[in-house]
mmCIF file of C-alpha atoms in Angstrom:
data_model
loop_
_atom_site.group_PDB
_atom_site.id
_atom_site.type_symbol
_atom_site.label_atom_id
_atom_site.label_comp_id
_atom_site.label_asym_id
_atom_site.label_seq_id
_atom_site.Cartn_x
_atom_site.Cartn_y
_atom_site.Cartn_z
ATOM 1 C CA UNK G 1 74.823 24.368 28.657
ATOM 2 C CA UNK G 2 73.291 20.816 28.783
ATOM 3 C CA UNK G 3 71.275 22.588 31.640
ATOM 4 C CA UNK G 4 69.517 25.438 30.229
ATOM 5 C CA UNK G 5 68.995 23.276 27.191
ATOM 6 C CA UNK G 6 67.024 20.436 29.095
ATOM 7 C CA UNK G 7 65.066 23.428 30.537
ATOM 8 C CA UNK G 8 64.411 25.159 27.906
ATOM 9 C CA UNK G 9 63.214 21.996 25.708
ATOM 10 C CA UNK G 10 60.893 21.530 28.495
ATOM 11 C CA UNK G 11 59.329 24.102 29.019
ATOM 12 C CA UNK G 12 57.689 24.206 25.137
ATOM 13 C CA UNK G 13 56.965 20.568 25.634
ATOM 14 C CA UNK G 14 54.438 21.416 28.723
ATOM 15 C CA UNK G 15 53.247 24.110 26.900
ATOM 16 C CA UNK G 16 52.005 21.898 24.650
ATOM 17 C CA UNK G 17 50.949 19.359 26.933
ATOM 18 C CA UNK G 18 49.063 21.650 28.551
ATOM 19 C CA UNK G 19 47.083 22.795 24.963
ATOM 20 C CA UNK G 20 46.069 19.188 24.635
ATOM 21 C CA UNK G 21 44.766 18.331 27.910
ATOM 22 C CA UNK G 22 42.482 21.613 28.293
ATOM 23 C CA UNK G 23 40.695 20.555 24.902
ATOM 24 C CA UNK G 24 40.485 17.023 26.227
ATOM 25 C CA UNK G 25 39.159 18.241 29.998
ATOM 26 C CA UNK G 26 36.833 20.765 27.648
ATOM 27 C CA UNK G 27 35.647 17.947 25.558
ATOM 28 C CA UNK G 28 34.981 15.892 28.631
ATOM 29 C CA UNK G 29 33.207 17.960 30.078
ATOM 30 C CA UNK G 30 30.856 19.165 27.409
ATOM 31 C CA UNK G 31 29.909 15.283 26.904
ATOM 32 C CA UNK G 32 29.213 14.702 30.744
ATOM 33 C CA UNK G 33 27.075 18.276 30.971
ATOM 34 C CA UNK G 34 25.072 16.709 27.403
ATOM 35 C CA UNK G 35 24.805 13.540 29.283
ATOM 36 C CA UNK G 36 23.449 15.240 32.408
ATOM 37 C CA UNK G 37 20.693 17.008 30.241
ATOM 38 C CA UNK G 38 19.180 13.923 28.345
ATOM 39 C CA UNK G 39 18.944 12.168 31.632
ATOM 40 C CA UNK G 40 17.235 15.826 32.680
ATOM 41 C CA UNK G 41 14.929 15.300 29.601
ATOM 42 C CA UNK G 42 14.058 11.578 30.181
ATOM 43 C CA UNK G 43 12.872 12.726 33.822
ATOM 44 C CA UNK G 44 11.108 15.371 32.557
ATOM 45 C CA UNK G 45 9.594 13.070 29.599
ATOM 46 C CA UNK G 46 8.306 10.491 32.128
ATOM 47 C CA UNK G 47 6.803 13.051 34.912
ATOM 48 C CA UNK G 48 4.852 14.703 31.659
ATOM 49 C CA UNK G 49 3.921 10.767 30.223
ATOM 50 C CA UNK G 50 2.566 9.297 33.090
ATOM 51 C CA UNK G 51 -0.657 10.827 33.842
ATOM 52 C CA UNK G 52 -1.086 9.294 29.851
ATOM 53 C CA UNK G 53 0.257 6.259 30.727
ATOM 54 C CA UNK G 54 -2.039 5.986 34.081
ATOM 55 C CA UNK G 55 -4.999 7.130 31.930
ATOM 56 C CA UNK G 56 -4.823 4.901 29.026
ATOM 57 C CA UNK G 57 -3.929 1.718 31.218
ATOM 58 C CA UNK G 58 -6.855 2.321 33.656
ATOM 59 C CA UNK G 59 -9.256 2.560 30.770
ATOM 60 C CA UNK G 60 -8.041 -0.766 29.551
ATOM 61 C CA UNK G 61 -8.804 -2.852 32.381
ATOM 62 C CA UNK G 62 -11.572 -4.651 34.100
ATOM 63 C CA UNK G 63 -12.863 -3.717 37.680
ATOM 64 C CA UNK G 64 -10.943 -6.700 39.577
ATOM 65 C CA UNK G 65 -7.591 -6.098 37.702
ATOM 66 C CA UNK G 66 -7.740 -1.905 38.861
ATOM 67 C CA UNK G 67 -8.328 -2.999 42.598
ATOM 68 C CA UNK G 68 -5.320 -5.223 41.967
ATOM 69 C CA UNK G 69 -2.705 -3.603 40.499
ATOM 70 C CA UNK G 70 -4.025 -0.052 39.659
ATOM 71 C CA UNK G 71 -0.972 0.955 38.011
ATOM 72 C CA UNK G 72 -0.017 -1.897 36.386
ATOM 73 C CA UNK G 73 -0.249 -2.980 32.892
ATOM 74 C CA UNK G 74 -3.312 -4.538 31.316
ATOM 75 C CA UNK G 75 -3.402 -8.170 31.266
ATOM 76 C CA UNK G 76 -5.188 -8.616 29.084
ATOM 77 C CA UNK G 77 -6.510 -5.419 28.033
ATOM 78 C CA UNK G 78 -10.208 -4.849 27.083
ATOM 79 C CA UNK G 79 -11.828 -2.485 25.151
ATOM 80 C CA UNK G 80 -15.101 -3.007 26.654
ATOM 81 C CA UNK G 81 -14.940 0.145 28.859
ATOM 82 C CA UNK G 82 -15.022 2.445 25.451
ATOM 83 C CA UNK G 83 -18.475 0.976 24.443
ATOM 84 C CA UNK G 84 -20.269 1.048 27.788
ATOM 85 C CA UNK G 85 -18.887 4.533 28.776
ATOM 86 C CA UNK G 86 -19.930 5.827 24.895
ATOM 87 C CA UNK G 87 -23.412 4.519 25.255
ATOM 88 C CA UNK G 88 -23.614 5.085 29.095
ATOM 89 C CA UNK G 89 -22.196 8.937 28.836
ATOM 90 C CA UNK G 90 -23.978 10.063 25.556
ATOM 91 C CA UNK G 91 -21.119 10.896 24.270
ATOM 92 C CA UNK G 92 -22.047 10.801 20.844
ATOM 93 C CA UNK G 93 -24.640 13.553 20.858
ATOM 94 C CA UNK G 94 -22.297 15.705 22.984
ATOM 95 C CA UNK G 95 -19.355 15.106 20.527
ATOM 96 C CA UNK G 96 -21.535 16.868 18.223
ATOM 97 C CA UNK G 97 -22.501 19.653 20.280
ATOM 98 C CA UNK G 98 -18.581 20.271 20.896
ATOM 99 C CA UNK G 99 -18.011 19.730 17.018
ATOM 100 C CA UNK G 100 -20.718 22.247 15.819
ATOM 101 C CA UNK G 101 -19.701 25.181 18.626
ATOM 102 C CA UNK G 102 -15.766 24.644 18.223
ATOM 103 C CA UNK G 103 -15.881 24.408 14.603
ATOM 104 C CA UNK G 104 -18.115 27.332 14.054
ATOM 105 C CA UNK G 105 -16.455 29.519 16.713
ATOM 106 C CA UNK G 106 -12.887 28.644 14.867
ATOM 107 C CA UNK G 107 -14.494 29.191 11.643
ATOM 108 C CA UNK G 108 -15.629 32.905 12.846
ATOM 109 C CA UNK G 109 -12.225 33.461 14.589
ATOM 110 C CA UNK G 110 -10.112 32.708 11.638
ATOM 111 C CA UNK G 111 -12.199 35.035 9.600
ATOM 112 C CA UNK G 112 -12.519 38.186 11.675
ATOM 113 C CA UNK G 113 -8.784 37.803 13.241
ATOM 114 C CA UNK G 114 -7.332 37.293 10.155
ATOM 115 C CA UNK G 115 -8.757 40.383 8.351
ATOM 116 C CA UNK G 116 -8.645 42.644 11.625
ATOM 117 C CA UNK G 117 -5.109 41.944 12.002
ATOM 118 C CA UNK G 118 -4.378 42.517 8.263
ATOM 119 C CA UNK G 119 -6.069 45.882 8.752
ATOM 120 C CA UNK G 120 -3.887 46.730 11.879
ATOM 121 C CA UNK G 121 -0.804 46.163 10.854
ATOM 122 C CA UNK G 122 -1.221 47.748 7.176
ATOM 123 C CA UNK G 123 -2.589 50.882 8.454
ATOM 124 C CA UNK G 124 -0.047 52.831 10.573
ATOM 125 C CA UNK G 125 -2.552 55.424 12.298
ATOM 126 C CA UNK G 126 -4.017 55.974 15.109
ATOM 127 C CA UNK G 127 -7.118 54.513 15.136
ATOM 128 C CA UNK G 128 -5.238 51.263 13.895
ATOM 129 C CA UNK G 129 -3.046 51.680 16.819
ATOM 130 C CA UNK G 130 -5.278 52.439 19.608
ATOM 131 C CA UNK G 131 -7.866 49.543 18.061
ATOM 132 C CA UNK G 132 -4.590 47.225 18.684
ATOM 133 C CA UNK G 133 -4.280 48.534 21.935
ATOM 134 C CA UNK G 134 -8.006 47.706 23.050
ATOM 135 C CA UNK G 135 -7.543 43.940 21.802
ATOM 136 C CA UNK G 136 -4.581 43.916 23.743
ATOM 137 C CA UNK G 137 -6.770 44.889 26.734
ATOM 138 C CA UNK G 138 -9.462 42.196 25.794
ATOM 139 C CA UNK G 139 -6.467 39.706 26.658
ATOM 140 C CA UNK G 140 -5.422 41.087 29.865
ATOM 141 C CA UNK G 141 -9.218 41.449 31.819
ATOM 142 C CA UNK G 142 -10.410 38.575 32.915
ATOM 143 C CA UNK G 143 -13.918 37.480 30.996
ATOM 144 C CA UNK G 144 -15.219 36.111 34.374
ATOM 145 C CA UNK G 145 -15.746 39.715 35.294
ATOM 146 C CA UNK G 146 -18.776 40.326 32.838
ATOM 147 C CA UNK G 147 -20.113 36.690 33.172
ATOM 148 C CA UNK G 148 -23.151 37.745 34.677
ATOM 149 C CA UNK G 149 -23.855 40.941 32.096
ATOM 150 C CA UNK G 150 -23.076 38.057 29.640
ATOM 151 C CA UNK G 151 -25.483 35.768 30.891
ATOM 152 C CA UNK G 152 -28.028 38.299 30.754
ATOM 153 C CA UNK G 153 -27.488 39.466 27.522
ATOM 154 C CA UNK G 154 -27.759 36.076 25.934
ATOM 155 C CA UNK G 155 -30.858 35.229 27.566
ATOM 156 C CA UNK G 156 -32.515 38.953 26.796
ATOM 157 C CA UNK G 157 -31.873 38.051 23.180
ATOM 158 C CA UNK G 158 -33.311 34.522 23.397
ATOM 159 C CA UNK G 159 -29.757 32.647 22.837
ATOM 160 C CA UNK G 160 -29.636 31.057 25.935
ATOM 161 C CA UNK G 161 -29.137 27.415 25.692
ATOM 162 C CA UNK G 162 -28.157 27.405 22.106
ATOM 163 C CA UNK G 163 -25.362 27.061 19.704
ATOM 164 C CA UNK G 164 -25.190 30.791 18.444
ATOM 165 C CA UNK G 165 -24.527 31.809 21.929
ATOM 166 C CA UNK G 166 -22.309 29.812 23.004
ATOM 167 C CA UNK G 167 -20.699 30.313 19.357
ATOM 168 C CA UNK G 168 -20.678 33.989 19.761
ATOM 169 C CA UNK G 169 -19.479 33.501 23.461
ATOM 170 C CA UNK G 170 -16.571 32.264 22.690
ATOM 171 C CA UNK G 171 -15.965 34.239 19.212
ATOM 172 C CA UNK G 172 -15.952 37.701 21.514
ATOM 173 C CA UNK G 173 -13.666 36.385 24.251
ATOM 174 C CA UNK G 174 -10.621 34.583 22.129
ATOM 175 C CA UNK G 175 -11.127 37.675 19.078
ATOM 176 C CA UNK G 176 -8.506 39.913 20.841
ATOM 177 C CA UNK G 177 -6.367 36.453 20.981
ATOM 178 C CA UNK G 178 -6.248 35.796 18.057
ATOM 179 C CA UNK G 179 -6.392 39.199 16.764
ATOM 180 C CA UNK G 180 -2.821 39.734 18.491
ATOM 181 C CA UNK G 181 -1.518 36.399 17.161
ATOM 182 C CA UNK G 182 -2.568 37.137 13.430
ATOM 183 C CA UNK G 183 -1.090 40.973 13.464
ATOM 184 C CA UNK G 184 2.196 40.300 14.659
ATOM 185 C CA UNK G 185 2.838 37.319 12.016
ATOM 186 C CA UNK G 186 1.748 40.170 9.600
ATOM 187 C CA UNK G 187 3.826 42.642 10.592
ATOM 188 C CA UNK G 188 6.795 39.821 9.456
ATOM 189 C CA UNK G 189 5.429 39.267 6.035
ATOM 190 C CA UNK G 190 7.041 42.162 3.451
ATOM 191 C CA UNK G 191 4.181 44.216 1.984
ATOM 192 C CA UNK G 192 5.918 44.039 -1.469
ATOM 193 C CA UNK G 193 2.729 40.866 -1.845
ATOM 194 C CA UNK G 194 0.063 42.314 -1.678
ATOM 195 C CA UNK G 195 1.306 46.108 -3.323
ATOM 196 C CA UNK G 196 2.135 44.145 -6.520
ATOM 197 C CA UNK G 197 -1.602 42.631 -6.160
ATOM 198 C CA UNK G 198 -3.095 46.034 -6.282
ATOM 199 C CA UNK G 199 -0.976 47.344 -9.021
ATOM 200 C CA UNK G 200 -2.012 44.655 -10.725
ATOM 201 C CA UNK G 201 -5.781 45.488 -10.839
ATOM 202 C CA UNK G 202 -6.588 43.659 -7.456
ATOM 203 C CA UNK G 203 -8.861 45.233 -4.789
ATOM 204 C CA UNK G 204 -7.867 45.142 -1.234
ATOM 205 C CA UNK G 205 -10.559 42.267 -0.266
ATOM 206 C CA UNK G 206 -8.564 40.155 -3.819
ATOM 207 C CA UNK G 207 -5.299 41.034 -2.287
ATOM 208 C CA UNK G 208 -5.762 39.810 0.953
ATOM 209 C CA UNK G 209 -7.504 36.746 -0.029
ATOM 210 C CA UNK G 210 -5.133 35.528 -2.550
ATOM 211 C CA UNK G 211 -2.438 36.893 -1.959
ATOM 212 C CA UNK G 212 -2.139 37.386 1.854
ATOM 213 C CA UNK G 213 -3.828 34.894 3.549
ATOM 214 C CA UNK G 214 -2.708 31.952 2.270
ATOM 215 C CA UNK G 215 0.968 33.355 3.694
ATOM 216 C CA UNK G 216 -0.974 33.111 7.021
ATOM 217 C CA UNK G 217 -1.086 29.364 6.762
ATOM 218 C CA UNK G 218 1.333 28.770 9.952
ATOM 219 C CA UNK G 219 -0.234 31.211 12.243
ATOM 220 C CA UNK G 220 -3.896 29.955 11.203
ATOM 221 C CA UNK G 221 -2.528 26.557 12.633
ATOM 222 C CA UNK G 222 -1.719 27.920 15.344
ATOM 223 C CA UNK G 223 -4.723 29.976 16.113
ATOM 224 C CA UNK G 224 -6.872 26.890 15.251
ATOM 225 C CA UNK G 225 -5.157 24.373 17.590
ATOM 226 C CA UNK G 226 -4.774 27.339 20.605
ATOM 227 C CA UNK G 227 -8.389 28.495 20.299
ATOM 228 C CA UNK G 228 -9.836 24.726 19.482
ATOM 229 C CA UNK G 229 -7.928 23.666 22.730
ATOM 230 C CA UNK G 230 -9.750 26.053 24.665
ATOM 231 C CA UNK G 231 -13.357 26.232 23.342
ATOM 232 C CA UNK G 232 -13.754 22.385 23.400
ATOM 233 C CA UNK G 233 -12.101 21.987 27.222
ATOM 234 C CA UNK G 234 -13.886 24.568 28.666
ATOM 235 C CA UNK G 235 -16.359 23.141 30.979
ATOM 236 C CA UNK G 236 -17.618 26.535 33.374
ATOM 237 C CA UNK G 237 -19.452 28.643 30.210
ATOM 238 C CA UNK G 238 -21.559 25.263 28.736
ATOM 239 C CA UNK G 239 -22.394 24.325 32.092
ATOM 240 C CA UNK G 240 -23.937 27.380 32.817
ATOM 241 C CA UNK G 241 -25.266 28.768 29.076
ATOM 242 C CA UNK G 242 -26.157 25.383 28.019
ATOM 243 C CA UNK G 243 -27.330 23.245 31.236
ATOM 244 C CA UNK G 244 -30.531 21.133 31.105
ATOM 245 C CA UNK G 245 -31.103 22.581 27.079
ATOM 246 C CA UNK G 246 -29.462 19.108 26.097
ATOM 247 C CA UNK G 247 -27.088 20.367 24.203
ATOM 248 C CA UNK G 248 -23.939 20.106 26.448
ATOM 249 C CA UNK G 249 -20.937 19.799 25.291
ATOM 250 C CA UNK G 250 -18.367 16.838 26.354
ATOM 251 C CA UNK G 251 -17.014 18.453 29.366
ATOM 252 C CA UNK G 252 -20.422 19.071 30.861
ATOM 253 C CA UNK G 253 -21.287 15.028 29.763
ATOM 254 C CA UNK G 254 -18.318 13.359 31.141
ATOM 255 C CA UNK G 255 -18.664 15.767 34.182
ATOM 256 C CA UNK G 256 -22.335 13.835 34.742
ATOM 257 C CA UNK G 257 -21.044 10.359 33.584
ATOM 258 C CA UNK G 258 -18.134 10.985 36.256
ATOM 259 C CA UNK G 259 -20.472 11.930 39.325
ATOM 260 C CA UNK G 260 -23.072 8.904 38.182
ATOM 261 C CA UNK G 261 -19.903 6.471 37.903
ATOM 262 C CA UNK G 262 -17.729 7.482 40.350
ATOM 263 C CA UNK G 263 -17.079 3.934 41.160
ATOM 264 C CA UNK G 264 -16.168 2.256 38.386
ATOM 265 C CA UNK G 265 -12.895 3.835 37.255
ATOM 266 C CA UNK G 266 -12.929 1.800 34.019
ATOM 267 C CA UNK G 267 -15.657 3.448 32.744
ATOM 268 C CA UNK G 268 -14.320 6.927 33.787
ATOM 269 C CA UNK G 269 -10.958 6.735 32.511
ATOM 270 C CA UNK G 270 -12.502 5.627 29.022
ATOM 271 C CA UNK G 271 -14.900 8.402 28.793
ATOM 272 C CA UNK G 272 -11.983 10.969 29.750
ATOM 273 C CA UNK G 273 -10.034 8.887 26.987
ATOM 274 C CA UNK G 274 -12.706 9.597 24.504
ATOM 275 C CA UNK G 275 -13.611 13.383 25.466
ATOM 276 C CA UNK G 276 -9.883 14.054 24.783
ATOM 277 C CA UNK G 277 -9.238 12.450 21.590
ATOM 278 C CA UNK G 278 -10.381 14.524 19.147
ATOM 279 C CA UNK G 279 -8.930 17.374 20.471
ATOM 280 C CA UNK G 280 -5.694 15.378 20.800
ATOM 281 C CA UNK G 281 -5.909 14.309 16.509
ATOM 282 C CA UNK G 282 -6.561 17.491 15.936
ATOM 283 C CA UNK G 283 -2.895 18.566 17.669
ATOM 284 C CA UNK G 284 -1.212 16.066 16.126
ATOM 285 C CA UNK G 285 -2.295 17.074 12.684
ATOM 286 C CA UNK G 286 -1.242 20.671 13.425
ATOM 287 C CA UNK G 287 1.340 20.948 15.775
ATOM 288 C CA UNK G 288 4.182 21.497 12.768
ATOM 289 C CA UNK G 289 2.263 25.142 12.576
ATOM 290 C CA UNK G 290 1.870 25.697 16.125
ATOM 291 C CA UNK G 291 6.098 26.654 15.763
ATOM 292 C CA UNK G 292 6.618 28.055 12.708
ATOM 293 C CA UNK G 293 3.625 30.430 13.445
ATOM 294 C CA UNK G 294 5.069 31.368 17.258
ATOM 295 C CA UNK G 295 8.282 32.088 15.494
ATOM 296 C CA UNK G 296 7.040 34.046 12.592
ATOM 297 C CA UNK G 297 5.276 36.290 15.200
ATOM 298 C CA UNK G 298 7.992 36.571 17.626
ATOM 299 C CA UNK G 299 10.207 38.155 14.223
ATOM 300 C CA UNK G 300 7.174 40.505 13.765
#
């Protein structure tokens, strides 16, 4: 009797032993794998960081110190590169350039896109689907295949080496971009808005600006950083619709301050520092839209 007892007051006993140590080996496990995936992070954190890290320091330092230590930090740092490269670059008159072309260009996208896509997504026919489908083509073909026509076209129309065509350039190739991006955040929004507008005396142009685009604020974010990214990086369509007119945009200037100063990385690193800046603000300023307007598309 004593016996079966012992054995049967065992057996519940590492029964329940057993329940605790499999939430224990569970637990352990599950802080080991989230350990193992910071340390994944922090890898991946410095591999993305140090091409900033090797830029910034390199801009900061003096000739002698580079040949030194090139990866080493700045002692002391001087800002003296940023003057000389901003004088010796023109980078001020090419800052404009990039400022008048990327801010009219986004200015033009925002407006058509916006109202193209509001038209696409509202109107359930055919036309509005096989216009959708053509935009989604415009995305898919390459825009390097019609350079030349391109090229030709500007300069039959006397645009050639000016800001409307590079600003209608780049309106016509990132349209169908943006076009996409704007309908399917619209296709999330519940048409209950802008119905009520029109009952309420509104016409369709009232509806969509009061009531509708300002709902379009996290998309527009994101079409403005995407599309500004692009448009003030790209270096192959100013180099060849705006060379020698003197209106070149920072690419094309720190392309010619990099080939004139090869050898003096100082200067080079701080006029790649200063091409990328705005652009970089301008990201920082945004990026809480770039998200939100991803995922309200995504739902549509």
């Amino acid at each position: 009797m004593s016996g079966g007892s012992t054995s049967g007051g065992a057996a519940p006993a590492a029964h329940r032993t057993g329940r605790r140590t499999r939430p224990a080996a569970a637990r352990l496990r599950q802080r080991y794998g989230g350990y193992l995936l910071e340390l994944v992070m922090v890898a991946a954190a410095v591999v993305f960081l140090f091409p900033v890290y090797a830029l910034i320091t390199l801009a900061l330092k003096e000739p002698h110190q580079i040949a030194g230590s090139p990866l080493g930090l700045p002692v002391p740092p001087t800002a003296r590169n940023f003057g000389n490269a901003w004088s010796s670059a023109s980078l001020g008159p090419a800052l404009v350039n990039s400022t008048v072309i990327t801010g009219a260009s986004l200015l033009l996208l925002v407006v058509l896109g916006s109202t193209g896509a509001y038209f696409l997504a509202r109107r359930a026919t055919g036309l509005g689907y096989g216009l959708y489908i053509l935009f989604l083509l415009g995305i898919v073909l390459p825009f390097q295949l019609g350079m030349i026509p391109l090229y030709k076209l500007v300069d039959s129309i006397g645009w050639l080496g000016t800001y409307q065509g590079m600003i209608l350039f780049y309106t016509g190739i990132q349209l169908p971009f943006t076009v996409f991006l704007y309908t399917g955040f619209v296709r999330a929004l519940p048409p209950d808005y802008a119905q009520a507008a029109l009952i309420d005396g509104c016409d369709h142009r009232q509806a969509f600006t009061r009531i509708v685009f300002p709902l379009l604020r996290p998309i527009t974010g994101t079409v403005i950083i995407l599309n500004a990214v692009f448009v003030w990086n790209d270096f192959f369509t100013p180099l060849l619709y705006l060379g020698g007119s003197g209106k070149e945009t920072v690419p094309v200037g720190v392309f010619t301050f990099v080939g004139q100063y090869v050898s003096d990385y100082g200067l080079v690193f701080a006029g790649l520092v200063l091409a990328a800046l705005p652009v970089l603000v301008m990201f920082l300023l945004l990026q809480r839209y770039v998200i939100k307007g991803f995922a309200g598309g995504l739902k549509g």
